[in-house]
Short mmCIF file of C-alpha atoms and ligand atoms in Angstrom, two decimals:
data_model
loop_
_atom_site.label_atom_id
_atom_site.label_comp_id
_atom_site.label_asym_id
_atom_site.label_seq_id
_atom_site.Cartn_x
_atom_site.Cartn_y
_atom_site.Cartn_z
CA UNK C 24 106.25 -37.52 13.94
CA UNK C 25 108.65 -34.80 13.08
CA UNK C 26 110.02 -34.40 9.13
CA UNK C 27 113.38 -34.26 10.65
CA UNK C 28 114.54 -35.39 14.02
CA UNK C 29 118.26 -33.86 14.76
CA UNK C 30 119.80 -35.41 17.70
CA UNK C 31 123.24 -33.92 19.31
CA UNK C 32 125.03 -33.93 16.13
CA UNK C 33 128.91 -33.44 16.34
CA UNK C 34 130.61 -32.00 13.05
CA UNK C 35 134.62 -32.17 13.15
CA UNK C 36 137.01 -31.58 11.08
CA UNK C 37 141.12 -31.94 11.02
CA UNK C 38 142.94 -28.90 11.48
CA UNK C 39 145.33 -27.62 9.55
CA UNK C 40 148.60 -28.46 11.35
CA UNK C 41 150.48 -25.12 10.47
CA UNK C 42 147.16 -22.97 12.57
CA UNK C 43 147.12 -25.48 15.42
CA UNK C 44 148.27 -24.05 18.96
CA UNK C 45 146.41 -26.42 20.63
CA UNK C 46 147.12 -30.08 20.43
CA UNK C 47 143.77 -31.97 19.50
CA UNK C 48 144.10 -31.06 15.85
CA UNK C 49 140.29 -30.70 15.61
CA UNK C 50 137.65 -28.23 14.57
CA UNK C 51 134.56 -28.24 16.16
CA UNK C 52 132.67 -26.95 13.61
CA UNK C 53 129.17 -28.60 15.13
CA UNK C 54 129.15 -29.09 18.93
CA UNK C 55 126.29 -31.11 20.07
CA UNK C 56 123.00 -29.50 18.42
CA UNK C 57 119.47 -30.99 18.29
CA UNK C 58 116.35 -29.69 16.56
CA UNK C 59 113.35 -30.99 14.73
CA UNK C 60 111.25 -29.21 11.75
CA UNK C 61 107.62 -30.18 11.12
CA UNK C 62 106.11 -30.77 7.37
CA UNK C 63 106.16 -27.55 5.66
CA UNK C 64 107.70 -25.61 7.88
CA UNK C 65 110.50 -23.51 7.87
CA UNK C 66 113.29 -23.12 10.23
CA UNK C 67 115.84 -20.56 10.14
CA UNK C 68 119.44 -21.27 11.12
CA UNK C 69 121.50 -17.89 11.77
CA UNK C 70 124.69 -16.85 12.90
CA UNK C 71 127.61 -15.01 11.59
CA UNK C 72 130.12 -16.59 8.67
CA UNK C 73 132.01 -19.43 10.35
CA UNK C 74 129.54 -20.24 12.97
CA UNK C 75 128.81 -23.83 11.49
CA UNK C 76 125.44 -23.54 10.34
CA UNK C 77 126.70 -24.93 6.47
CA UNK C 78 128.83 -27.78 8.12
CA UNK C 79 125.42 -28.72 10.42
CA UNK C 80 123.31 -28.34 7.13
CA UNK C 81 125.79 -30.34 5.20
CA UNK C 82 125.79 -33.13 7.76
CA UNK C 83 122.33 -32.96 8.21
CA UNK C 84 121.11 -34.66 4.73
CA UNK C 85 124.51 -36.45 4.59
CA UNK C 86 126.70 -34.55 2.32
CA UNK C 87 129.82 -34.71 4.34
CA UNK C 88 129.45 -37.06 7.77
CA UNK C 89 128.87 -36.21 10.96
CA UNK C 90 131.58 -37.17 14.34
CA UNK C 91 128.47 -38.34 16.55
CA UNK C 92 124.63 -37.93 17.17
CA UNK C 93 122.17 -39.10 14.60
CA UNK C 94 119.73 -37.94 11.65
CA UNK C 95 115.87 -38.77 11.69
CA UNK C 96 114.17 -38.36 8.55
CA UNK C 97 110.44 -39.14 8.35
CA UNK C 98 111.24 -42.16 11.51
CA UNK C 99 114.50 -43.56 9.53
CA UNK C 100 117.83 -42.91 10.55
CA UNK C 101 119.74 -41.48 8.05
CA UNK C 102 122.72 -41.73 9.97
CA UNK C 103 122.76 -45.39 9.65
CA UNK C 104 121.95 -45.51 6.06
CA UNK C 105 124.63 -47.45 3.38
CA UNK C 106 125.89 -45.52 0.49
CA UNK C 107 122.76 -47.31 -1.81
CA UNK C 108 120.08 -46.99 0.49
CA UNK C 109 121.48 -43.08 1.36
CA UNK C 110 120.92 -42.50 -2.49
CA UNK C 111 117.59 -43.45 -2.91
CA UNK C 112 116.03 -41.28 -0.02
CA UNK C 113 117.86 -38.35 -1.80
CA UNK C 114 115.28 -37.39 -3.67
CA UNK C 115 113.64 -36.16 -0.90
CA UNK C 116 116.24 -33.78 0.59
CA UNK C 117 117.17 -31.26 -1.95
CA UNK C 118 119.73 -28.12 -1.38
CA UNK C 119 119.62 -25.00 -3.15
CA UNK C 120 123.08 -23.05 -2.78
CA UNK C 121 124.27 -18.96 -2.54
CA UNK C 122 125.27 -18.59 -6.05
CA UNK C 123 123.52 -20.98 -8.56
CA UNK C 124 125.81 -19.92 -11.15
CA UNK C 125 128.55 -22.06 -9.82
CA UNK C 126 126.51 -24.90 -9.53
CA UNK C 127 124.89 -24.52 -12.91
CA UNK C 128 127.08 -26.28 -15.61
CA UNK C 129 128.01 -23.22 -18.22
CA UNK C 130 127.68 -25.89 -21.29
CA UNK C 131 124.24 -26.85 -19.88
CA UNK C 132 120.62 -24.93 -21.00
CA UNK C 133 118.45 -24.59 -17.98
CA UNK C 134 115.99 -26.93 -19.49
CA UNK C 135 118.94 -29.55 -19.74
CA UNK C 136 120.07 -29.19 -16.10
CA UNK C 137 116.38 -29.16 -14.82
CA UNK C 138 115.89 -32.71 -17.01
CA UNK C 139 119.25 -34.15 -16.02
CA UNK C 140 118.14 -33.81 -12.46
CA UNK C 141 114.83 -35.33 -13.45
CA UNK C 142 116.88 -38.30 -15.58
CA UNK C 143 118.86 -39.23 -12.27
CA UNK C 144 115.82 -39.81 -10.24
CA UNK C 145 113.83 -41.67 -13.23
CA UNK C 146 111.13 -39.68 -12.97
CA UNK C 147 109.91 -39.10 -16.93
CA UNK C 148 107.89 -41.54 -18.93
CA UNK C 149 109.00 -40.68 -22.47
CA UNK C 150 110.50 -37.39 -23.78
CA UNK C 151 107.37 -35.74 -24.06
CA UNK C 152 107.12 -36.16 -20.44
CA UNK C 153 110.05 -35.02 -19.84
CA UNK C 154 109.50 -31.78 -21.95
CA UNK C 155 106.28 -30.71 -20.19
CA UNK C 156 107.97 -31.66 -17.21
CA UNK C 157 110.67 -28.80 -17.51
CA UNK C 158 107.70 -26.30 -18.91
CA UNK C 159 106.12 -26.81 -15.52
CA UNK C 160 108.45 -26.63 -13.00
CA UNK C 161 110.14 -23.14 -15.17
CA UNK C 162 106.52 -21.99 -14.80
CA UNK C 163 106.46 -22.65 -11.11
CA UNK C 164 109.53 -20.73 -10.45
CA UNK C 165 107.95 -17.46 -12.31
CA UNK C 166 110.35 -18.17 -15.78
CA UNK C 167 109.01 -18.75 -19.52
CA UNK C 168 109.39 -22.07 -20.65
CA UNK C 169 111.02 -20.63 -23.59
CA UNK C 170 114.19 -20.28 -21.21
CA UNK C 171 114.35 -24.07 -21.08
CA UNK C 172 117.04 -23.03 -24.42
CA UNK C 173 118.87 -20.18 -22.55
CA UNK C 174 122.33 -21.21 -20.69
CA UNK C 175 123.29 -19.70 -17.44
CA UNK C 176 125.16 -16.61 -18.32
CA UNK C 177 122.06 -15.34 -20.03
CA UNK C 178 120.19 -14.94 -17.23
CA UNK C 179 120.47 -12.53 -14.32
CA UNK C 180 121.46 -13.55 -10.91
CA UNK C 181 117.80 -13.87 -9.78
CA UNK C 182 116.77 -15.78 -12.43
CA UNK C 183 119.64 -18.43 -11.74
CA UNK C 184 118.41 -19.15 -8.62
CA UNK C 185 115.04 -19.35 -10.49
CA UNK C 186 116.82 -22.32 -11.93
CA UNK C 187 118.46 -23.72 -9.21
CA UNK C 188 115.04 -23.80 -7.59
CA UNK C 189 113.47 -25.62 -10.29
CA UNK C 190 116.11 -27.87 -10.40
CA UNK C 191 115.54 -29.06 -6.34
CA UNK C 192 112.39 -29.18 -7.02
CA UNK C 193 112.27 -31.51 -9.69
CA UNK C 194 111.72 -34.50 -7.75
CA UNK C 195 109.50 -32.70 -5.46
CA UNK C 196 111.12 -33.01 -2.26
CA UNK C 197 109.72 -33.06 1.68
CA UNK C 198 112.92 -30.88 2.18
CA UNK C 199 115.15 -28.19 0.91
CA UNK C 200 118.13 -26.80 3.03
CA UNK C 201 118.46 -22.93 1.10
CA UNK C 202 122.56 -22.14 2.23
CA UNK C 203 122.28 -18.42 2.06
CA UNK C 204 120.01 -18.39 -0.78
CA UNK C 205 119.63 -14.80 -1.53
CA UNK C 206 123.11 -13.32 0.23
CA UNK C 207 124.77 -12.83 -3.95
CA UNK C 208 121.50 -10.65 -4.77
CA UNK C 209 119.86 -7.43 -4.61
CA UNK C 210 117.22 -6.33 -2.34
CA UNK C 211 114.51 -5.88 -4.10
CA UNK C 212 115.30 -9.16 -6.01
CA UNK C 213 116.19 -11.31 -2.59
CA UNK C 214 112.38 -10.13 -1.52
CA UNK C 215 110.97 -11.65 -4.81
CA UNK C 216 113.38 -15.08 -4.10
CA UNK C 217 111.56 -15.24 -0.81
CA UNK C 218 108.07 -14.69 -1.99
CA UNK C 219 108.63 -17.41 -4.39
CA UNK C 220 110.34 -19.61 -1.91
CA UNK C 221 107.10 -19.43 0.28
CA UNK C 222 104.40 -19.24 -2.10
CA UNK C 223 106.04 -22.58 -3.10
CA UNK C 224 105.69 -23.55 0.37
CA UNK C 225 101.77 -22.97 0.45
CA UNK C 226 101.29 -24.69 -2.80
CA UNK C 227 103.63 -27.97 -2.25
CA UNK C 228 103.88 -28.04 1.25
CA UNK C 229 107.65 -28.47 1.39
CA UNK C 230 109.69 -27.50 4.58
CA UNK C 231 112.97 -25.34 4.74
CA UNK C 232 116.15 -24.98 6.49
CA UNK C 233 116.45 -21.70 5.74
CA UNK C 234 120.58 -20.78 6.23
CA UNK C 235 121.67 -17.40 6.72
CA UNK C 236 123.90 -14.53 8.18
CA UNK C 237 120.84 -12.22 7.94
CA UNK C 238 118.37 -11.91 10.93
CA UNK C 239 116.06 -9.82 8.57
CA UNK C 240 115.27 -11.92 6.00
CA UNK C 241 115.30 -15.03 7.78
CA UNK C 242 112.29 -13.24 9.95
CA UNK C 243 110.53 -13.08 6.71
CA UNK C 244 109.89 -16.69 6.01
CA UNK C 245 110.86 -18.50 9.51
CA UNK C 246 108.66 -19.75 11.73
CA UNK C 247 110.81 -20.58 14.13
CA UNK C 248 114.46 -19.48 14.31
CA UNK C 249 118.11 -21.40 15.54
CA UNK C 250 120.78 -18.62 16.59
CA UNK C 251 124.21 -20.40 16.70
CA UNK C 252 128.00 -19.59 17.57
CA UNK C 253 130.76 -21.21 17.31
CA UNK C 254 129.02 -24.65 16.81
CA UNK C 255 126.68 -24.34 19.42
CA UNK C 256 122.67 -23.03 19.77
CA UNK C 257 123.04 -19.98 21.49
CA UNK C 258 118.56 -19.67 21.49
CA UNK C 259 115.92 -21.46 19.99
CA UNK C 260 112.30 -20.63 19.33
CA UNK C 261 109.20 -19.28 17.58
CA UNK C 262 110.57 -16.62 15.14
CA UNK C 263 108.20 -13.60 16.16
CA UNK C 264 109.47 -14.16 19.64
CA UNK C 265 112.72 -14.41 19.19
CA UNK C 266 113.18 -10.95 16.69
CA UNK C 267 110.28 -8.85 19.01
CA UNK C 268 111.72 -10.16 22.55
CA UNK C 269 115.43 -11.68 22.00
CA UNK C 270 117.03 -13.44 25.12
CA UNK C 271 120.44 -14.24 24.63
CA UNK C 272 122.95 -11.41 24.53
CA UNK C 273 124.51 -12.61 21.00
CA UNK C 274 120.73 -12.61 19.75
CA UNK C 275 120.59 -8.96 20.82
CA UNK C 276 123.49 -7.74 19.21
CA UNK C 277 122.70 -9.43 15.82
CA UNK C 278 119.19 -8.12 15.88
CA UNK C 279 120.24 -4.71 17.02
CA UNK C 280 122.35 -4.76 13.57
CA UNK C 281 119.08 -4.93 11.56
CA UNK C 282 117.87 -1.59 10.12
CA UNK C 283 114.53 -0.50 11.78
CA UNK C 284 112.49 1.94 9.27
CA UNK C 285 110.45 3.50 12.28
CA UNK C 286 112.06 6.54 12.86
CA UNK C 287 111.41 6.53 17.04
CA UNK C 288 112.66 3.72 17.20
CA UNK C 289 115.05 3.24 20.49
CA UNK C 290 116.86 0.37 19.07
CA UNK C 291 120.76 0.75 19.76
CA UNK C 292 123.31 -0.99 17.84
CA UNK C 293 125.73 -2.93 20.24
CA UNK C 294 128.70 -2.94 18.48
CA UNK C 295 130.81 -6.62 19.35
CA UNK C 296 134.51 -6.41 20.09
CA UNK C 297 136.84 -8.50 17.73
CA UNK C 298 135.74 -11.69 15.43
CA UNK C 299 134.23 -14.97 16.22
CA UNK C 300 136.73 -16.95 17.95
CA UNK C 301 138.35 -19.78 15.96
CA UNK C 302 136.53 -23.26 16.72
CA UNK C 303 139.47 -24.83 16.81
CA UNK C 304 140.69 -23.14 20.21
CA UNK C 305 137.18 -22.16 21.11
CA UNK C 306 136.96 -20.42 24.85
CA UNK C 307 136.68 -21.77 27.80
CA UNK C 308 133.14 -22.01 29.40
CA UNK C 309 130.26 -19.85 27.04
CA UNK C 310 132.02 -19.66 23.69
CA UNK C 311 130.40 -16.08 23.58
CA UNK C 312 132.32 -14.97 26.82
CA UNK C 313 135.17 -13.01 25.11
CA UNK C 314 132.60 -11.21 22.81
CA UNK C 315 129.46 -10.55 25.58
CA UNK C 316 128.81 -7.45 27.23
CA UNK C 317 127.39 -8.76 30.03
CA UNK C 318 130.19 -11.73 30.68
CA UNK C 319 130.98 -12.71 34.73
CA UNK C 320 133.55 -14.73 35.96
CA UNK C 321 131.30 -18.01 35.86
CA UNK C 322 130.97 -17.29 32.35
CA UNK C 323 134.45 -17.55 31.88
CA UNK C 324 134.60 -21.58 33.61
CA UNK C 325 131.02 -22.71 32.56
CA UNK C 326 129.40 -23.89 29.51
CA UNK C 327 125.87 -22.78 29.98
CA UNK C 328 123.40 -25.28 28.90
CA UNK C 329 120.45 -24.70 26.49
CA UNK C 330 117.94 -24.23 28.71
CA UNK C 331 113.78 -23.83 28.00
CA UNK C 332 112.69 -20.68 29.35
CA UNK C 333 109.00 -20.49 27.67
CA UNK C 334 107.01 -22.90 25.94
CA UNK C 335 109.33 -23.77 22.79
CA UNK C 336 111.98 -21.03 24.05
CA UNK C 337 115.33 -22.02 24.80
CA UNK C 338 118.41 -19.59 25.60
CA UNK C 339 121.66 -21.17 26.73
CA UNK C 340 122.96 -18.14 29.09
CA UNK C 341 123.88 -18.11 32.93
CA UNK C 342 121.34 -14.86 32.74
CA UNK C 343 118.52 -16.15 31.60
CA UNK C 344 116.66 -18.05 34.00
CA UNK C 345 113.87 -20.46 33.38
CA UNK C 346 110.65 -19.23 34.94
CA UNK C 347 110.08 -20.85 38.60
CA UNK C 348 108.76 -23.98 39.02
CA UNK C 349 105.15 -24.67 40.11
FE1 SF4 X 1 127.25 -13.61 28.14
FE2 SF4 X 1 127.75 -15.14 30.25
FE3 SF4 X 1 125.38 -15.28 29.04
FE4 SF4 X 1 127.57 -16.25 27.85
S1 SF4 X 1 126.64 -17.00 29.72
S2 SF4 X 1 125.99 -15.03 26.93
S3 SF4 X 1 129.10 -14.77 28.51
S4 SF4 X 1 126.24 -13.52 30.11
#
């Protein structure tokens, strides 16, 4: 049994009425995606800014509600959970967010927010508890538990996402959805996020959905990778696979935006015309058509399905045949 069984989830939204030209007043923001992730595992969900990977992360452990398609979470449906029973399976979804600092109350010392999210969940017997508690998980994340006394704006950016992670893990979760974890920081301080986020991994076992813009870092801690656009899975498989061998034409042009240090390298950068479409008039047939290099007139009518072209590989483009049966 899977950690987490996504089955053609639908996110929409209401439009704003001044932007509309079309009459349906509706943003696809989600449009019929399905995926599973395995105990501790990681899988990375990329795609430019706007693509819907937030709005499919945010429906995914409940935190807005999703148009259609249900939620499996260890063999429950979350989807069909009340308010009450929704709250008490939180504890083992937890989200870490881009900037912490936002999220950290300013009036609030680390070790404060860290108990507080310990407090909701009932999980201390006695202050003492509660105190060691804090001193562990600070430890875990690679901070002194002297900082449990320190408020946000004495730390550095890293550091608050040091606390942020401490915070989701608290009540030891089977999940944690990380929305563009490491986009607010520096390079060499994303790289030591990411260590920590997987050495974590290996010693609790937890799994990620790993959210980002960035096909580079999310190579560094994926094991398998979701590319989406416009609401949709554009491909879908094993993460070495997809960054050594991409598929799908959008794939190819994200990748091909990654700096390569090998010097012969023969990677060219295909350069995209124009933005993203806007999901609430998205284009006729493959939402990529307007964008794709290789586009044909079919592409223009039909919605190419998400097709498996290798074990665990799936690419939804007219091009990119499945291998022949038999
Ligand atoms: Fe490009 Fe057509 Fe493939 Fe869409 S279906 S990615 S437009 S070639």
């Amino acid at each position: 049994m899977s950690l987490l069984e996504v089955c053609n989830l639908k996110v929409r939204f209401q439009a704003d009425r001044r932007r509309l030209r079309r009459s349906s007043g509706c943003v696809r923001a989600v449009d019929d995606v399905s995926f599973a992730i395995e105990p501790g595992e990681t899988l990375g969900l990329v795609g430019e800014s706007g693509c819907g990977k937030t709005s499919l992360a945010r429906a995914v452990i409940r935190l807005i509600e999703p148009a259609s398609g249900s939620v499996w979470f260890e063999g429950e449906e979350l989807t069909r959970l009340d308010a009450a029973a929704l709250r008490s399976r939180r504890r083992k979804f937890q989200m870490i967010f881009q900037d912490p600092y936002t999220t950290l109350d300013p009036l609030m010392t680390a070790g404060e927010a860290i108990g507080e999210a310990l407090d909701v969940h009932q999980l201390c017997q006695g202050e003492e508890d509660r105190r060691r508690q804090i001193e562990v998980l600070l430890s875990e994340v690679g901070l002194d538990p002297e900082h449990a006394r320190r408020y946000p704006h004495e730390f550095s950016g890293g550091q608050r996402q040091r606390i942020g992670i401490a915070r989701a893990l608290a009540v030891r979760p089977k999940l944690v959805v990380c929305d563009e974890p490491v986009s607010a920081l520096d390079v060499s301080v994303q790289a030591q996020i990411i260590n920590l986020l997987r050495e974590l991994q290996r010693s609790l076992g937890i799994a990620y959905l790993f959210i980002t813009h960035d096909l580079a870092v999310v190579e560094h801690i994926s094991q398998r990778i979701l590319v989406m656009y416009l609401g949709r899975v554009m491909e879908a498989g094993e993460a070495k696979l997809i960054c050594r061998s991409p598929k799908h034409p959008y794939t190819q042009a994200l990748l091909s935006a990654v700096p390569v240090l090998d010097p012969d390298s023969k990677r060219q950068r295909i350069i995209l015309p124009g933005e993203p479409p806007s999901p609430i008039d998205p284009p006729s047939g493959c939402p990529f058509h307007p964008r794709c290099p290789l586009a044909e007139a079919r592409c223009r009518e039909q919605t190419p399905a998400l097709r498996e072209i290798g074990a665990g590989h799936q690419v939804a483009c007219h091009l990119v045949a499945p291998p022949p049966m038999g």
